[in-house]
Amino acid sequence: MLQGQDGYLWLGTGSGLYRFDGVTFEPVTLPSGQRLPSENITAMLQLPDGDIWLGYYSGGAGVIRDGKLINYNTRQGFPDALVYNFSLGNDGVLWAATDDGLVRFAGGRWHALGPSWHYPGTRAQWSLIDGAGNLWVTTGERLVVLPKSAHVFLDAGLQVGDSAVLAQAPDGMLWLSDGLHGTRALPGLTVDHLQLDLKKPPARTAFAQAKRMLFDKRGRLWATDALQGGIFEVTDPAHANDGHSLQPDDLNLTLDRKAGLTADFAVPLVQDREGTIWVGTNLGLNSLRQNNVVVPRTITVGPSSHFAVAADADGTVWIINAGTLFRAEHGEPVAVVDGLPDIGSAQAAGHGLLWLFGKEIYRVNDGRLVRLPWPDGASTATPRAMAPDLAGGLWVAFVDRGIQHFAGDAWSSLQVDPRLARSEATSMAIDPHGRLWMGYSGNRVALLAGNATRLFTEKDGLRIGNIATINASAGEVLFGGGSGLARFRDGILQSISSQQAGVLGGISGIARATNGDVWINGSKGVVRISKDALNEAFDHPGKDFDYRLFDDQDGLPGIALQENASPTAMADSDGRLWFATNQGVAWIDPAHLHRNAVPPPVDIQSLTAMERTYLPSSALVLPRRTSSVQIAYTALSLSIPERVHFRYRLDSIDDQWLDAGTRREVFYINLGPGRHRFQVIAANDDGVWNRHGASVEFYIEPMFYQTSSFMVLCVLLGAALLLVLFLLRLRQMTLRVRDRLHERHLERERIARELHDTLLQSVQGLVLRFQAVAEKLPLESQARSMIEKALDRADDVLIEGRERVHDLRVAAHGINSLSRALSALGEELAQGQSVDFRVIMEGAVRKLDPLVCDEVYRIGREAICNAFAHARAGAIEVEINHDPDYLRLRVRDDGVGIDQRVVDDGSKPGHWGLAGMRERAARMGATLDIWGGVDLGTEVDIRVPASVAYGDSSHGYMNWLVRLVSGGRGG
């Protein structure tokens, strides 16, 4: 048996090799898939490099190295005989003691010792490397030693019996145990002093022969007893032995099956890194750990009616058990008075003054026992609560007799508050000011100060149920109840419920340590709360706080004694805290608490997914469709494994640590594919955390529909579908717009035809008739002159009408070339005027969208007409640029310019040309800019995006169509 570097306890059994984490035994499995031998393993040793050597009962050895088992037998030089133990020298040489001699491992094989080594005998029953590097061996007859770096064995000058084992104490002394003389130290025996007078013991001693010996970290000797069975302990080996064999008085402790050991046949002993002693028997594994709770051995507690504990004001603890009065001295009760009557309750007042209650009332003062009368002349009564006053008297709350005060050898009744007249006090205490505190059921406490009584209830903050105990020894008063703890300080009552801290239930005793920590005796065990933690708990109700629980795992017998007339927790003058439980009495020394300061190693044992279990590895890949995993983990704190606390998180899901309590496995469901990392940390029984913990990464392979390429494909297909829908919608809108445009063109042709065929023809007919009338009038007639002027105006109207009809016809049939249309317009307007007009083309000419071309033409026509009509310009220039990114039309003149206010306002009052230009540009998504100033000329600049102008971008075209459809008809 050994504790491995991984923290597990490794056990060699008759059925193979097992690992133990403090909770579960599991057979050791090798990553290589090899099976370990099922035979009995009799020797184990782990080397610094991690190799674990195994020795077998039937002979041979094996080593577990890098997850593989390598076996050695006679072919590799290892004897075919029982293996007792292994020893590793300071020089790295490995030795094995077997029933067929001593062998050493070198060069990859085992070697028996030749004659040159001077090794006597044919057996080696035990080997030991001492602190100086010397090898000591028992041969079954002699004790021999191989000095460090030597190759010749020396006889130690000491005869030994069969089955001898060796151990070395922390002070360097060698110890030997055999069947000849039992267990003894070998003082003065060193390599340099081998043949000294060792004060040979009697010829034979049939006492305390050890199968195995172990010196623990505190220097105590532990041994498995080969003769009596079980184990024994020697607390002070140096004092107990001077070379003679151990005697019964030397043994501090013996344990066998009657004392709780799984069996009397015990062999291996191991101390783990936390200080726990492990003992292996043929029926199981046993642990012995240092407890903070001490149970006095001199008291055997009988029924509860024969058991009472009290502490006086001087710090002396008194125990009454089965008719004997004990006084505690340095933690051990000492009998003071025997033959006492049946005593069920006790109260101490100081200076040796005791009050004892049973079938009679007794007062013990200076060792004298005096019987006292019951109150009101009764023959018997049952005390419910007691408290000594500061003057040597006693307050007692009796069942059915109310509260009585004993002073001056007489009883007197207390007239309580009418609200408490029908209630019985369940606890009592006197504070340093002499005031009497009385606890009642139902969250009620009364304070008697002089003749005044003050009642505290739930509305004052008292929420702990029935008040079972009161501690008023400090500047604050603490109340213990069935469901919590309360405090009265500075006139304020505060409560902590057992729901907030599950250990605060059934409180029947409260004591204070010298450092101010509060110790509570309750139904869960003894609870220690530091002064700061207690203040934090009361100041922040509902918030978790730190505490330490001492229960049966710490050696506490039972739980707090309930329904007791006096407190069940008290402090003695040495600072020890005594507690009365339903199984006896125990004490704890707060100044010398054993604390486990070793952070527990954490190990992830397995991961289960899809009904298959995996061992953690750096490249763990789980199959497709894995959606849930089960992860088993543990922490190697073997001292009190039931108190190991865990926290865990899965990086892909949890954003903070989750509290697992003592649970050692976790389930995750609905996991997605990809990489995940699980982490777990743990704390030992004293709350020391291993923050590094352990982790495992695993990768869940995705299904084809969970891959990124599938997601990209879906996105592309979705985009393609949207594009198809978009193009269909675009085509639909384009057809709709073209239908509307065609209807517009037909309407314009109809209007032009009607104007030409009806209105203009009719007007022309009227003109001819008026012309005929005018010709019949004299030339000098004023009427003829007026008619001819009207006829001239009519001709102008006809000409303007024909121009409008011409414009309608042009818009209806579209413009084949923007440049030619604007050139023709400019040449027509320039006739009869001294204006230099020209059109400039830039860029490769591209086909324009007909609708865009018509809109741009109309904007350009408006700008050119304005230039001819208003600019009084000498030159007008039109620039058309077919840029790849846009279509640009610029109309410039060198005329009188345009007022900046007109540009800023967007139009001239009464004129709508500029506003129309901006509206047409906005419908196309084009940009229109107008610059000018007085005598600086005017420039109109329009830029139409290529996607709209050239009609080769569906997106831009659609935008323009939408604007066109929703914005107006144009024209």
PDB file of C-alpha atoms in Angstrom, residues 687-889:
ATOM      1  CA  GLY A 687     -11.484  24.990   3.203  1.00  0.00           C
ATOM      2  CA  VAL A 688      -8.007  25.064   1.627  1.00  0.00           C
ATOM      3  CA  TRP A 689      -8.586  25.377  -2.132  1.00  0.00           C
ATOM      4  CA  ASN A 690      -6.618  23.952  -4.991  1.00  0.00           C
ATOM      5  CA  ARG A 691      -7.302  26.821  -7.380  1.00  0.00           C
ATOM      6  CA  HIS A 692      -5.408  25.212 -10.254  1.00  0.00           C
ATOM      7  CA  GLY A 693      -7.568  22.099 -10.153  1.00  0.00           C
ATOM      8  CA  ALA A 694      -7.866  19.905 -13.222  1.00  0.00           C
ATOM      9  CA  SER A 695      -9.272  20.353 -16.700  1.00  0.00           C
ATOM     10  CA  VAL A 696     -10.138  18.351 -19.775  1.00  0.00           C
ATOM     11  CA  GLU A 697     -10.731  19.537 -23.314  1.00  0.00           C
ATOM     12  CA  PHE A 698     -12.945  17.647 -25.712  1.00  0.00           C
ATOM     13  CA  TYR A 699     -14.127  18.215 -29.235  1.00  0.00           C
ATOM     14  CA  ILE A 700     -17.559  17.199 -30.504  1.00  0.00           C
ATOM     15  CA  GLU A 701     -17.499  16.441 -34.200  1.00  0.00           C
ATOM     16  CA  PRO A 702     -20.312  18.212 -36.033  1.00  0.00           C
ATOM     17  CA  MET A 703     -22.858  16.652 -38.358  1.00  0.00           C
ATOM     18  CA  PHE A 704     -22.643  17.872 -41.945  1.00  0.00           C
ATOM     19  CA  TYR A 705     -25.470  20.301 -41.258  1.00  0.00           C
ATOM     20  CA  GLN A 706     -23.553  21.695 -38.239  1.00  0.00           C
ATOM     21  CA  THR A 707     -20.348  22.541 -40.131  1.00  0.00           C
ATOM     22  CA  SER A 708     -19.329  26.034 -41.091  1.00  0.00           C
ATOM     23  CA  SER A 709     -19.220  25.075 -44.764  1.00  0.00           C
ATOM     24  CA  PHE A 710     -22.844  23.944 -44.541  1.00  0.00           C
ATOM     25  CA  MET A 711     -23.748  27.218 -42.875  1.00  0.00           C
ATOM     26  CA  VAL A 712     -21.951  29.141 -45.636  1.00  0.00           C
ATOM     27  CA  LEU A 713     -23.756  27.051 -48.249  1.00  0.00           C
ATOM     28  CA  CYS A 714     -27.080  27.804 -46.594  1.00  0.00           C
ATOM     29  CA  VAL A 715     -26.254  31.498 -46.568  1.00  0.00           C
ATOM     30  CA  LEU A 716     -25.286  31.375 -50.234  1.00  0.00           C
ATOM     31  CA  LEU A 717     -28.442  29.469 -51.161  1.00  0.00           C
ATOM     32  CA  GLY A 718     -30.495  31.908 -49.164  1.00  0.00           C
ATOM     33  CA  ALA A 719     -28.769  34.822 -50.858  1.00  0.00           C
ATOM     34  CA  ALA A 720     -29.329  33.189 -54.263  1.00  0.00           C
ATOM     35  CA  LEU A 721     -33.004  32.686 -53.463  1.00  0.00           C
ATOM     36  CA  LEU A 722     -33.303  36.288 -52.354  1.00  0.00           C
ATOM     37  CA  LEU A 723     -31.549  37.363 -55.537  1.00  0.00           C
ATOM     38  CA  VAL A 724     -33.971  35.343 -57.659  1.00  0.00           C
ATOM     39  CA  LEU A 725     -36.913  36.796 -55.786  1.00  0.00           C
ATOM     40  CA  PHE A 726     -35.379  40.211 -56.126  1.00  0.00           C
ATOM     41  CA  LEU A 727     -34.893  39.833 -59.887  1.00  0.00           C
ATOM     42  CA  LEU A 728     -38.429  38.542 -60.250  1.00  0.00           C
ATOM     43  CA  ARG A 729     -39.714  41.484 -58.280  1.00  0.00           C
ATOM     44  CA  LEU A 730     -37.495  43.808 -60.271  1.00  0.00           C
ATOM     45  CA  ARG A 731     -38.809  42.433 -63.528  1.00  0.00           C
ATOM     46  CA  GLN A 732     -42.354  42.785 -62.269  1.00  0.00           C
ATOM     47  CA  MET A 733     -41.757  46.402 -61.250  1.00  0.00           C
ATOM     48  CA  THR A 734     -39.929  47.149 -64.494  1.00  0.00           C
ATOM     49  CA  LEU A 735     -42.814  45.812 -66.561  1.00  0.00           C
ATOM     50  CA  ARG A 736     -45.219  47.782 -64.424  1.00  0.00           C
ATOM     51  CA  VAL A 737     -43.222  50.985 -64.896  1.00  0.00           C
ATOM     52  CA  ARG A 738     -42.860  50.403 -68.615  1.00  0.00           C
ATOM     53  CA  ASP A 739     -46.609  49.810 -68.871  1.00  0.00           C
ATOM     54  CA  ARG A 740     -47.212  53.046 -67.035  1.00  0.00           C
ATOM     55  CA  LEU A 741     -44.668  54.836 -69.228  1.00  0.00           C
ATOM     56  CA  HIS A 742     -46.254  53.410 -72.348  1.00  0.00           C
ATOM     57  CA  GLU A 743     -49.627  54.581 -71.118  1.00  0.00           C
ATOM     58  CA  ARG A 744     -48.068  57.993 -70.505  1.00  0.00           C
ATOM     59  CA  HIS A 745     -46.651  58.081 -74.002  1.00  0.00           C
ATOM     60  CA  LEU A 746     -49.964  57.034 -75.520  1.00  0.00           C
ATOM     61  CA  GLU A 747     -51.673  59.708 -73.463  1.00  0.00           C
ATOM     62  CA  ARG A 748     -49.206  62.308 -74.714  1.00  0.00           C
ATOM     63  CA  GLU A 749     -49.736  61.200 -78.332  1.00  0.00           C
ATOM     64  CA  ARG A 750     -53.487  61.393 -77.810  1.00  0.00           C
ATOM     65  CA  ILE A 751     -53.191  64.849 -76.315  1.00  0.00           C
ATOM     66  CA  ALA A 752     -50.878  65.941 -79.112  1.00  0.00           C
ATOM     67  CA  ARG A 753     -53.218  64.505 -81.725  1.00  0.00           C
ATOM     68  CA  GLU A 754     -56.263  66.122 -80.136  1.00  0.00           C
ATOM     69  CA  LEU A 755     -54.463  69.442 -79.888  1.00  0.00           C
ATOM     70  CA  HIS A 756     -53.425  69.196 -83.491  1.00  0.00           C
ATOM     71  CA  ASP A 757     -56.612  67.782 -84.927  1.00  0.00           C
ATOM     72  CA  THR A 758     -59.132  69.738 -82.909  1.00  0.00           C
ATOM     73  CA  LEU A 759     -57.894  72.747 -81.000  1.00  0.00           C
ATOM     74  CA  LEU A 760     -55.192  73.926 -83.417  1.00  0.00           C
ATOM     75  CA  GLN A 761     -57.335  73.208 -86.500  1.00  0.00           C
ATOM     76  CA  SER A 762     -60.265  74.984 -84.912  1.00  0.00           C
ATOM     77  CA  VAL A 763     -58.131  77.947 -83.970  1.00  0.00           C
ATOM     78  CA  GLN A 764     -56.677  77.979 -87.491  1.00  0.00           C
ATOM     79  CA  GLY A 765     -60.237  78.021 -88.881  1.00  0.00           C
ATOM     80  CA  LEU A 766     -61.171  80.926 -86.650  1.00  0.00           C
ATOM     81  CA  VAL A 767     -58.060  82.798 -87.718  1.00  0.00           C
ATOM     82  CA  LEU A 768     -58.989  82.333 -91.384  1.00  0.00           C
ATOM     83  CA  ARG A 769     -62.526  83.568 -90.759  1.00  0.00           C
ATOM     84  CA  PHE A 770     -61.285  86.621 -88.874  1.00  0.00           C
ATOM     85  CA  GLN A 771     -58.774  87.196 -91.690  1.00  0.00           C
ATOM     86  CA  ALA A 772     -61.638  87.169 -94.176  1.00  0.00           C
ATOM     87  CA  VAL A 773     -63.576  89.620 -92.046  1.00  0.00           C
ATOM     88  CA  ALA A 774     -60.541  91.890 -91.711  1.00  0.00           C
ATOM     89  CA  GLU A 775     -59.969  91.964 -95.464  1.00  0.00           C
ATOM     90  CA  LYS A 776     -63.497  93.304 -95.956  1.00  0.00           C
ATOM     91  CA  LEU A 777     -62.777  96.245 -93.717  1.00  0.00           C
ATOM     92  CA  PRO A 778     -61.083  99.394 -94.988  1.00  0.00           C
ATOM     93  CA  LEU A 779     -57.330  99.487 -94.633  1.00  0.00           C
ATOM     94  CA  GLU A 780     -57.480 102.630 -92.565  1.00  0.00           C
ATOM     95  CA  SER A 781     -60.136 101.244 -90.337  1.00  0.00           C
ATOM     96  CA  GLN A 782     -59.209 101.083 -86.666  1.00  0.00           C
ATOM     97  CA  ALA A 783     -61.206  97.857 -86.288  1.00  0.00           C
ATOM     98  CA  ARG A 784     -59.129  96.217 -89.060  1.00  0.00           C
ATOM     99  CA  SER A 785     -55.956  97.261 -87.338  1.00  0.00           C
ATOM    100  CA  MET A 786     -57.139  95.719 -84.066  1.00  0.00           C
ATOM    101  CA  ILE A 787     -58.222  92.503 -85.790  1.00  0.00           C
ATOM    102  CA  GLU A 788     -54.882  92.148 -87.587  1.00  0.00           C
ATOM    103  CA  LYS A 789     -53.038  92.556 -84.262  1.00  0.00           C
ATOM    104  CA  ALA A 790     -55.262  89.889 -82.732  1.00  0.00           C
ATOM    105  CA  LEU A 791     -54.560  87.676 -85.744  1.00  0.00           C
ATOM    106  CA  ASP A 792     -50.825  88.149 -85.236  1.00  0.00           C
ATOM    107  CA  ARG A 793     -51.200  87.055 -81.615  1.00  0.00           C
ATOM    108  CA  ALA A 794     -53.270  84.092 -82.786  1.00  0.00           C
ATOM    109  CA  ASP A 795     -50.418  83.079 -85.101  1.00  0.00           C
ATOM    110  CA  ASP A 796     -48.064  83.163 -82.102  1.00  0.00           C
ATOM    111  CA  VAL A 797     -50.473  80.964 -80.143  1.00  0.00           C
ATOM    112  CA  LEU A 798     -50.597  78.508 -83.022  1.00  0.00           C
ATOM    113  CA  ILE A 799     -46.824  78.424 -83.241  1.00  0.00           C
ATOM    114  CA  GLU A 800     -46.540  77.839 -79.455  1.00  0.00           C
ATOM    115  CA  GLY A 801     -49.191  75.153 -79.646  1.00  0.00           C
ATOM    116  CA  ARG A 802     -47.361  73.373 -82.446  1.00  0.00           C
ATOM    117  CA  GLU A 803     -44.161  73.514 -80.363  1.00  0.00           C
ATOM    118  CA  ARG A 804     -45.957  71.927 -77.397  1.00  0.00           C
ATOM    119  CA  VAL A 805     -47.378  69.254 -79.679  1.00  0.00           C
ATOM    120  CA  HIS A 806     -43.867  68.702 -81.011  1.00  0.00           C
ATOM    121  CA  ASP A 807     -42.528  68.339 -77.445  1.00  0.00           C
ATOM    122  CA  LEU A 808     -45.209  65.818 -76.634  1.00  0.00           C
ATOM    123  CA  ARG A 809     -44.371  63.847 -79.729  1.00  0.00           C
ATOM    124  CA  VAL A 810     -40.638  63.857 -78.888  1.00  0.00           C
ATOM    125  CA  ALA A 811     -41.214  62.658 -75.274  1.00  0.00           C
ATOM    126  CA  ALA A 812     -43.563  59.990 -76.475  1.00  0.00           C
ATOM    127  CA  HIS A 813     -41.086  58.505 -78.936  1.00  0.00           C
ATOM    128  CA  GLY A 814     -38.040  58.940 -76.706  1.00  0.00           C
ATOM    129  CA  ILE A 815     -34.643  60.530 -77.347  1.00  0.00           C
ATOM    130  CA  ASN A 816     -32.186  58.426 -79.302  1.00  0.00           C
ATOM    131  CA  SER A 817     -29.141  60.544 -78.430  1.00  0.00           C
ATOM    132  CA  LEU A 818     -28.835  62.952 -75.545  1.00  0.00           C
ATOM    133  CA  SER A 819     -26.058  64.906 -77.212  1.00  0.00           C
ATOM    134  CA  ARG A 820     -27.899  65.282 -80.546  1.00  0.00           C
ATOM    135  CA  ALA A 821     -31.121  66.291 -78.792  1.00  0.00           C
ATOM    136  CA  LEU A 822     -29.374  68.973 -76.754  1.00  0.00           C
ATOM    137  CA  SER A 823     -27.362  70.116 -79.787  1.00  0.00           C
ATOM    138  CA  ALA A 824     -30.524  70.467 -81.869  1.00  0.00           C
ATOM    139  CA  LEU A 825     -32.182  72.370 -79.052  1.00  0.00           C
ATOM    140  CA  GLY A 826     -29.273  74.768 -78.687  1.00  0.00           C
ATOM    141  CA  GLU A 827     -28.926  75.383 -82.451  1.00  0.00           C
ATOM    142  CA  GLU A 828     -32.639  76.117 -82.691  1.00  0.00           C
ATOM    143  CA  LEU A 829     -32.514  78.592 -79.789  1.00  0.00           C
ATOM    144  CA  ALA A 830     -29.306  80.216 -81.052  1.00  0.00           C
ATOM    145  CA  GLN A 831     -30.865  81.263 -84.408  1.00  0.00           C
ATOM    146  CA  GLY A 832     -31.032  85.022 -84.647  1.00  0.00           C
ATOM    147  CA  GLN A 833     -28.823  85.484 -81.564  1.00  0.00           C
ATOM    148  CA  SER A 834     -25.107  86.220 -81.290  1.00  0.00           C
ATOM    149  CA  VAL A 835     -24.437  83.384 -78.862  1.00  0.00           C
ATOM    150  CA  ASP A 836     -21.640  80.854 -79.193  1.00  0.00           C
ATOM    151  CA  PHE A 837     -23.245  77.454 -78.376  1.00  0.00           C
ATOM    152  CA  ARG A 838     -21.411  74.158 -78.310  1.00  0.00           C
ATOM    153  CA  VAL A 839     -21.697  70.621 -76.913  1.00  0.00           C
ATOM    154  CA  ILE A 840     -18.598  68.784 -75.559  1.00  0.00           C
ATOM    155  CA  MET A 841     -18.452  64.980 -75.158  1.00  0.00           C
ATOM    156  CA  GLU A 842     -16.065  63.175 -72.741  1.00  0.00           C
ATOM    157  CA  GLY A 843     -15.541  59.472 -72.172  1.00  0.00           C
ATOM    158  CA  ALA A 844     -16.672  56.530 -74.195  1.00  0.00           C
ATOM    159  CA  VAL A 845     -20.308  57.029 -75.142  1.00  0.00           C
ATOM    160  CA  ARG A 846     -22.552  54.457 -73.439  1.00  0.00           C
ATOM    161  CA  LYS A 847     -26.158  53.646 -74.083  1.00  0.00           C
ATOM    162  CA  LEU A 848     -28.386  55.423 -71.625  1.00  0.00           C
ATOM    163  CA  ASP A 849     -31.512  54.109 -70.074  1.00  0.00           C
ATOM    164  CA  PRO A 850     -34.366  55.672 -72.103  1.00  0.00           C
ATOM    165  CA  LEU A 851     -36.226  56.951 -69.076  1.00  0.00           C
ATOM    166  CA  VAL A 852     -33.090  58.411 -67.534  1.00  0.00           C
ATOM    167  CA  CYS A 853     -32.118  59.973 -70.858  1.00  0.00           C
ATOM    168  CA  ASP A 854     -35.525  61.672 -71.085  1.00  0.00           C
ATOM    169  CA  GLU A 855     -35.250  63.050 -67.525  1.00  0.00           C
ATOM    170  CA  VAL A 856     -31.683  64.302 -68.026  1.00  0.00           C
ATOM    171  CA  TYR A 857     -32.686  65.873 -71.346  1.00  0.00           C
ATOM    172  CA  ARG A 858     -35.506  67.795 -69.688  1.00  0.00           C
ATOM    173  CA  ILE A 859     -33.195  69.073 -66.937  1.00  0.00           C
ATOM    174  CA  GLY A 860     -30.622  70.085 -69.577  1.00  0.00           C
ATOM    175  CA  ARG A 861     -33.340  71.679 -71.769  1.00  0.00           C
ATOM    176  CA  GLU A 862     -34.523  73.761 -68.813  1.00  0.00           C
ATOM    177  CA  ALA A 863     -30.972  74.911 -68.065  1.00  0.00           C
ATOM    178  CA  ILE A 864     -30.238  75.749 -71.759  1.00  0.00           C
ATOM    179  CA  CYS A 865     -33.526  77.605 -72.215  1.00  0.00           C
ATOM    180  CA  ASN A 866     -32.870  79.643 -69.057  1.00  0.00           C
ATOM    181  CA  ALA A 867     -29.397  80.505 -70.332  1.00  0.00           C
ATOM    182  CA  PHE A 868     -30.735  81.750 -73.707  1.00  0.00           C
ATOM    183  CA  ALA A 869     -33.698  83.508 -72.145  1.00  0.00           C
ATOM    184  CA  HIS A 870     -32.198  85.220 -69.109  1.00  0.00           C
ATOM    185  CA  ALA A 871     -28.394  85.062 -69.021  1.00  0.00           C
ATOM    186  CA  ARG A 872     -27.615  87.485 -71.888  1.00  0.00           C
ATOM    187  CA  ALA A 873     -24.589  85.243 -72.349  1.00  0.00           C
ATOM    188  CA  GLY A 874     -21.957  85.418 -75.072  1.00  0.00           C
ATOM    189  CA  ALA A 875     -21.184  81.697 -74.836  1.00  0.00           C
ATOM    190  CA  ILE A 876     -23.129  78.665 -73.662  1.00  0.00           C
ATOM    191  CA  GLU A 877     -21.376  75.345 -73.232  1.00  0.00           C
ATOM    192  CA  VAL A 878     -22.846  71.898 -72.627  1.00  0.00           C
ATOM    193  CA  GLU A 879     -20.537  69.112 -71.362  1.00  0.00           C
ATOM    194  CA  ILE A 880     -21.641  65.462 -71.348  1.00  0.00           C
ATOM    195  CA  ASN A 881     -19.297  63.052 -69.526  1.00  0.00           C
ATOM    196  CA  HIS A 882     -19.910  59.275 -69.725  1.00  0.00           C
ATOM    197  CA  ASP A 883     -17.775  58.413 -66.700  1.00  0.00           C
ATOM    198  CA  PRO A 884     -17.727  54.709 -65.583  1.00  0.00           C
ATOM    199  CA  ASP A 885     -19.138  55.731 -62.212  1.00  0.00           C
ATOM    200  CA  TYR A 886     -21.694  58.285 -63.283  1.00  0.00           C
ATOM    201  CA  LEU A 887     -23.293  60.248 -66.121  1.00  0.00           C
ATOM    202  CA  ARG A 888     -22.509  63.939 -65.788  1.00  0.00           C
ATOM    203  CA  LEU A 889     -24.206  66.845 -67.586  1.00  0.00           C
TER     204      LEU A 889
END
